Each structure stands twice: as structure tokens, then as C-alpha cells.
Short mmCIF file of C-alpha atoms and ligand atoms in Angstrom, two decimals:
data_model
loop_
_atom_site.label_atom_id
_atom_site.label_comp_id
_atom_site.label_asym_id
_atom_site.label_seq_id
_atom_site.Cartn_x
_atom_site.Cartn_y
_atom_site.Cartn_z
CA MET A 1 54.36 55.43 93.92
CA ASP A 2 51.98 58.18 95.00
CA CYS A 3 51.64 61.92 94.30
CA GLU A 4 53.50 62.82 97.46
CA ARG A 5 56.54 60.72 96.57
CA ALA A 6 56.47 61.98 92.97
CA ASN A 7 56.61 65.54 94.30
CA ARG A 8 59.18 64.90 96.96
CA GLU A 9 61.57 63.14 94.59
CA ASN A 10 60.99 65.43 91.59
CA ILE A 11 59.95 62.37 89.61
CA VAL A 12 58.36 64.38 86.77
CA GLU A 13 61.52 66.39 86.11
CA ARG A 14 63.80 63.38 86.42
CA TYR A 15 61.53 61.33 84.18
CA LEU A 16 61.64 64.00 81.47
CA ALA A 17 65.42 64.25 81.84
CA GLY A 18 65.77 60.48 81.44
CA LYS A 19 67.30 60.19 84.89
CA LEU A 20 65.07 57.53 86.46
CA ASP A 21 66.07 53.90 86.83
CA PRO A 22 63.87 51.32 85.05
CA ALA A 23 62.15 50.12 88.25
CA THR A 24 61.15 53.67 89.20
CA ILE A 25 59.96 54.32 85.65
CA ASP A 26 57.65 51.30 85.92
CA GLU A 27 56.28 52.48 89.25
CA TRP A 28 55.86 56.03 87.99
CA GLU A 29 54.17 55.08 84.74
CA GLY A 30 51.82 52.79 86.67
CA HIS A 31 50.84 55.70 88.89
CA LEU A 32 50.68 58.13 85.98
CA PHE A 33 48.13 55.95 84.23
CA ALA A 34 45.75 56.25 87.17
CA CYS A 35 46.44 59.81 88.35
CA ASP A 36 45.06 62.81 86.47
CA ARG A 37 46.93 65.27 88.63
CA CYS A 38 50.34 63.80 87.85
CA ALA A 39 49.45 63.39 84.19
CA GLU A 40 48.60 67.09 84.03
CA ARG A 41 51.74 68.04 85.85
CA LEU A 42 53.76 66.01 83.37
CA GLU A 43 52.04 67.70 80.45
CA LEU A 44 52.66 71.16 81.88
CA CYS A 45 56.34 70.38 82.55
CA GLN A 46 56.70 69.07 79.01
CA THR A 47 55.31 72.32 77.65
CA ILE A 48 57.31 74.57 79.90
CA THR A 49 60.72 72.90 79.78
CA PRO A 50 61.64 73.78 76.18
CA VAL A 51 60.47 77.34 76.78
CA LEU A 52 62.64 77.70 79.86
CA ARG A 53 65.56 76.17 78.03
CA GLU A 54 65.20 78.69 75.25
CA MET A 55 65.01 81.55 77.70
CA ALA A 56 67.91 80.37 79.88
CA PRO A 57 70.74 82.36 78.23
CA GLU A 58 68.73 85.54 78.62
CA ILE A 59 67.82 84.80 82.22
CA ARG A 60 71.44 84.02 82.98
CA ARG A 61 72.54 87.33 81.54
CA GLU A 62 69.99 89.09 83.67
CA MET A 63 71.14 87.35 86.80
CA GLN A 64 74.81 88.15 86.34
CA PRO A 65 75.35 91.72 87.60
CA ALA A 66 75.07 91.57 91.39
CA LYS A 67 76.22 88.78 93.70
CA PRO A 68 76.40 86.05 91.02
CA ALA A 69 77.40 83.27 93.40
CA ARG A 70 74.52 83.73 95.79
CA ARG A 71 72.02 84.05 93.00
CA TRP A 72 73.19 80.82 91.48
CA LEU A 73 72.84 79.17 94.82
CA TRP A 74 69.36 80.52 95.10
CA ILE A 75 68.26 79.20 91.72
CA ALA A 76 70.05 75.89 92.15
CA LEU A 77 68.42 74.88 95.41
CA PRO A 78 66.76 71.50 95.01
CA LEU A 79 63.21 72.69 95.52
CA ALA A 80 63.47 74.98 92.52
CA ALA A 81 62.80 71.85 90.55
CA ALA A 82 61.52 73.24 87.30
CA ALA A 83 64.18 75.90 86.90
CA MET A 84 66.90 73.58 87.99
CA PHE A 85 65.84 71.04 85.42
CA ALA A 86 66.00 73.64 82.68
CA PHE A 87 69.37 74.91 83.83
CA THR A 88 70.92 71.45 83.88
CA LEU A 89 69.96 71.11 80.26
CA VAL A 90 71.20 74.43 78.90
CA ASP A 91 74.89 73.68 78.91
CA TRP A 92 74.75 71.02 76.27
CA ALA A 93 71.43 71.77 74.60
CA PRO A 94 71.71 73.30 71.13
CA LYS A 95 70.51 76.87 71.16
CA PRO A 96 67.13 76.91 69.46
CA LYS A 97 66.55 79.66 66.98
CA VAL A 98 63.66 81.90 67.92
CA ALA A 99 61.26 82.03 65.05
CA VAL A 100 60.33 85.57 64.14
CA SER A 101 56.99 85.71 62.43
CA SER A 102 54.06 88.04 62.18
CA THR A 103 52.25 86.78 65.26
CA PRO A 104 48.84 88.07 66.27
CA ASP A 105 48.94 90.72 68.99
CA TYR A 106 48.04 89.29 72.39
CA THR A 107 49.15 92.38 74.34
CA LEU A 108 45.68 93.19 75.56
CA LEU A 109 44.91 89.64 76.63
CA ALA A 110 48.28 89.35 78.35
CA LYS A 111 47.56 92.30 80.62
CA LEU A 112 47.58 91.21 84.24
CA ASP A 113 45.60 92.72 87.08
CA PRO A 114 47.88 92.65 90.11
CA PRO A 115 47.01 89.48 92.09
CA ALA A 116 45.45 90.47 95.42
CA TYR A 117 47.52 90.22 98.56
CA HIS A 118 46.25 90.51 102.12
CA ALA A 119 48.89 90.59 104.83
CA PRO A 120 48.15 87.86 107.37
CA THR A 121 48.11 88.69 111.07
CA LEU A 122 51.03 86.86 112.58
CA ARG A 123 50.79 85.48 116.08
CA SER A 124 54.46 84.77 116.49
CA VAL A 125 57.65 86.63 115.68
CA PRO A 126 58.13 86.30 111.91
CA ALA A 127 61.22 84.55 110.51
CA PRO A 128 63.69 86.79 108.62
CA ALA A 129 62.40 85.46 105.28
CA GLN A 130 58.85 86.42 106.27
CA THR A 131 59.93 89.89 107.37
CA LYS A 132 61.59 90.44 103.98
CA PHE A 133 58.48 89.07 102.28
CA ARG A 134 56.18 91.44 104.16
CA ASP A 135 58.39 94.45 103.39
CA ALA A 136 58.46 93.47 99.72
CA MET A 137 54.69 93.15 99.70
CA THR A 138 54.33 96.69 101.02
CA ALA A 139 56.19 97.80 97.87
CA TYR A 140 54.02 95.41 95.81
CA GLN A 141 50.83 96.95 97.19
CA ALA A 142 52.20 100.39 96.24
CA HIS A 143 52.79 98.99 92.70
CA ASP A 144 56.52 99.62 93.09
CA TRP A 145 57.45 96.52 91.10
CA SER A 146 61.22 96.97 91.08
CA ARG A 147 61.42 97.32 94.85
CA ALA A 148 59.00 94.39 95.25
CA ILE A 149 61.21 92.26 92.97
CA GLU A 150 64.36 93.03 94.95
CA GLY A 151 62.64 92.28 98.27
CA LEU A 152 61.00 89.06 97.07
CA LYS A 153 64.32 87.80 95.72
CA ALA A 154 65.91 88.56 99.08
CA SER A 155 63.15 86.63 100.83
CA LEU A 156 63.64 83.65 98.49
CA GLU A 157 67.36 83.64 99.18
CA LEU A 158 66.47 82.90 102.79
CA ASP A 159 63.66 80.43 102.02
CA SER A 160 63.71 79.19 98.44
CA ALA A 161 60.86 76.72 98.98
CA ALA A 162 58.28 79.36 99.91
CA ALA A 163 55.55 79.56 97.28
CA ALA A 164 54.07 82.98 98.09
CA PRO A 165 57.21 85.08 97.44
CA ARG A 166 57.92 83.15 94.24
CA PHE A 167 54.35 83.62 93.03
CA PHE A 168 54.37 87.37 93.71
CA LEU A 169 57.87 87.64 92.23
CA GLY A 170 56.53 86.14 89.01
CA ALA A 171 53.56 88.51 89.07
CA SER A 172 55.83 91.51 89.72
CA TYR A 173 58.08 90.57 86.81
CA LEU A 174 55.05 90.33 84.55
CA LEU A 175 53.66 93.63 85.81
CA SER A 176 57.03 95.31 85.26
CA GLY A 177 57.13 94.14 81.64
CA ASN A 178 59.51 91.18 81.96
CA PRO A 179 57.40 88.16 80.94
CA GLN A 180 60.46 85.91 80.39
CA ALA A 181 61.58 86.17 84.01
CA ALA A 182 57.93 85.95 85.10
CA ALA A 183 57.49 82.62 83.30
CA ILE A 184 60.50 81.09 85.10
CA GLU A 185 59.06 81.87 88.52
CA LEU A 186 55.43 81.15 87.71
CA ALA A 187 56.26 77.82 86.06
CA GLN A 188 57.84 76.61 89.29
CA VAL A 189 54.78 77.56 91.32
CA ALA A 190 52.39 76.25 88.64
CA THR A 191 53.88 72.76 88.80
CA SER A 192 54.05 72.70 92.59
CA ASP A 193 51.51 71.56 95.15
CA SER A 194 51.14 74.99 96.71
CA PRO A 195 47.84 76.88 97.15
CA PHE A 196 49.18 79.36 94.58
CA ALA A 197 49.56 76.73 91.84
CA GLU A 198 46.22 77.38 90.15
CA GLU A 199 46.62 81.16 90.03
CA ALA A 200 50.23 80.68 88.90
CA ARG A 201 49.00 78.58 85.93
CA PHE A 202 46.64 81.37 84.93
CA ASP A 203 49.31 84.07 85.27
CA LEU A 204 51.86 81.85 83.53
CA ALA A 205 49.49 81.75 80.56
CA LYS A 206 49.58 85.56 80.53
CA ALA A 207 53.39 85.53 80.69
CA PHE A 208 53.39 83.24 77.64
CA LEU A 209 50.84 85.42 75.85
CA ALA A 210 52.96 88.51 76.49
CA GLN A 211 55.69 86.72 74.52
CA GLY A 212 53.30 85.68 71.74
CA ARG A 213 53.56 82.03 72.83
CA LYS A 214 49.99 81.09 72.16
CA GLU A 215 50.28 77.29 72.35
CA GLU A 216 52.06 77.32 75.71
CA ALA A 217 49.49 79.80 77.01
CA LEU A 218 46.64 77.52 75.95
CA THR A 219 48.26 74.48 77.62
CA ALA A 220 48.65 76.36 80.89
CA LEU A 221 45.04 77.57 80.71
CA GLN A 222 43.70 74.10 79.99
CA GLN A 223 45.19 73.02 83.30
CA CYS A 224 43.21 75.52 85.35
CA HIS A 225 40.55 73.38 86.98
CA GLY A 226 39.94 75.28 90.21
CA ASP A 227 38.85 78.81 91.04
CA PHE A 228 40.37 80.11 87.83
CA ALA A 229 38.60 77.67 85.49
CA PRO A 230 35.90 80.15 84.31
CA GLN A 231 38.45 82.93 83.67
CA ALA A 232 40.73 80.44 81.92
CA ALA A 233 37.91 79.22 79.66
CA ASP A 234 37.03 82.82 78.83
CA LEU A 235 40.65 83.66 78.00
CA ILE A 236 40.95 80.56 75.78
CA THR A 237 37.95 81.76 73.78
CA ARG A 238 39.43 85.24 73.44
CA ILE A 239 42.85 83.92 72.39
CA GLN A 240 41.19 81.85 69.70
CA GLY A 241 39.29 84.95 68.61
CA VAL A 242 42.55 86.92 68.19
CA SER A 243 44.28 84.10 66.30
CA LYS A 244 41.54 83.86 63.68
ZN1 ZN B 301 49.70 61.44 91.30
#
């Protein structure tokens, strides 16, 4: 077992769902013991999965209006590992009751500055998914979140494995005041191997904060070890300040 195989075969998700055979479990646990990256990925998936499961009925409702069949196809594609895992669980999982309590206000800390986007110069004719992505990003740069969301979804329907449109879709949802939908998209990018994973973990923390989910936000922030580590550490301190 190595990281690449674990990613390719969605080992983390299948492990959490109890869908691995005993031999693969042995191999995976052996690797897990020695690999910090996979251990962190497991921890993040463990945190995120119950949250996604809880949000699933709401997300489903939101996805119903237009073209339900194609949207289901889009979300069910194998590479959408995290979401798919949550969706396979919702049908039989008991619906958790959302605890309503007087939570501290994290609104200010949850505020997201739009992640920067610089259009790359393409040398070849872009694929249809890329064309849709670039059009959507023009709307994104104009802060037209609803048009950006529509365009990014259209791009993902053509290429569901692309990390950039999913990352900016998550950001656009968060910027348009829909942190639940944002968390679904960002969680998938955060647990992937893409160059957007680190920034997605940071923004995912904000999506959790916007919902008052402090513990999940802290877990996501604790897994920022790259460029976003200083900002993550700073946000952790501020969250703890608000909770006092
Ligand atoms: Zn690994």
C-alpha cells in the first residue's frame, strides 16, 4: 500500500464505510501507521463525513429543481469520493437532530476574502470544460457569485475530477452565503491530492465556522501545514478567543 494506491482506490472512504476486505485493511493500517499524510486525511474524512451526512437532505433539496438526473450523475461520479461516500450513507442513516444552542458568533471570523484567480495563458485550444471554467471565472472575478456557481457546475458536469472548478465553486457558495453547499465542495478538494487542497482546508474551516461548527473548523485548520499554516494558526487563536 502507498499513498497513490490509497487515493486511487478511495481506501480512506471505503475503510470508514467498512467496505474493505481484511487483507486490504491490514495493508492499509500498516501504511497508515507510517504515513502522516494518510493519517491526516483519515482524520479529516472522519470529521467531515458526519457533517456531510447531516447536511445531505438539505443539499438534495437544493439540487432537485433543474435537471435532477444529470446533477445526480455529476455528484455520483466516482472521483467525487467524499460526497459519494456521504450520499451512500444517507439513505439508511438515522437523521441526526441538529442541536440548537446559544453558540458564540463566528460570523466575522468566517468571512472569506475571495480566493485569487489568475487566468492561465493557454497554448492549445481549451477543452469544453475549460472554456466553461474560464467563462465562469470571468463572473467570479466580477463577484457575480450566482453566475459563477452556474458556470462552475456546468464545467464540473463535463469534467468532475477537475479540482480548480470545484474549489472555486466551494468558494463561490461560501461568498454567496451558502456555507452548507460550500462545505460539500471544499471537503472533496480538501481531502484530495490537488494543489488546491491546502487552501480548500482553510476555506472549509470558514464554511464550518459560518455554520457555528467550531470543532470541525478547528480540525480542518489543524491540517493546514503548507502556505496557509500561519493564517490557520492565527484563526485558531481567534476562534478560541471568541469561544471563551
Ligand atoms: Zn500515505
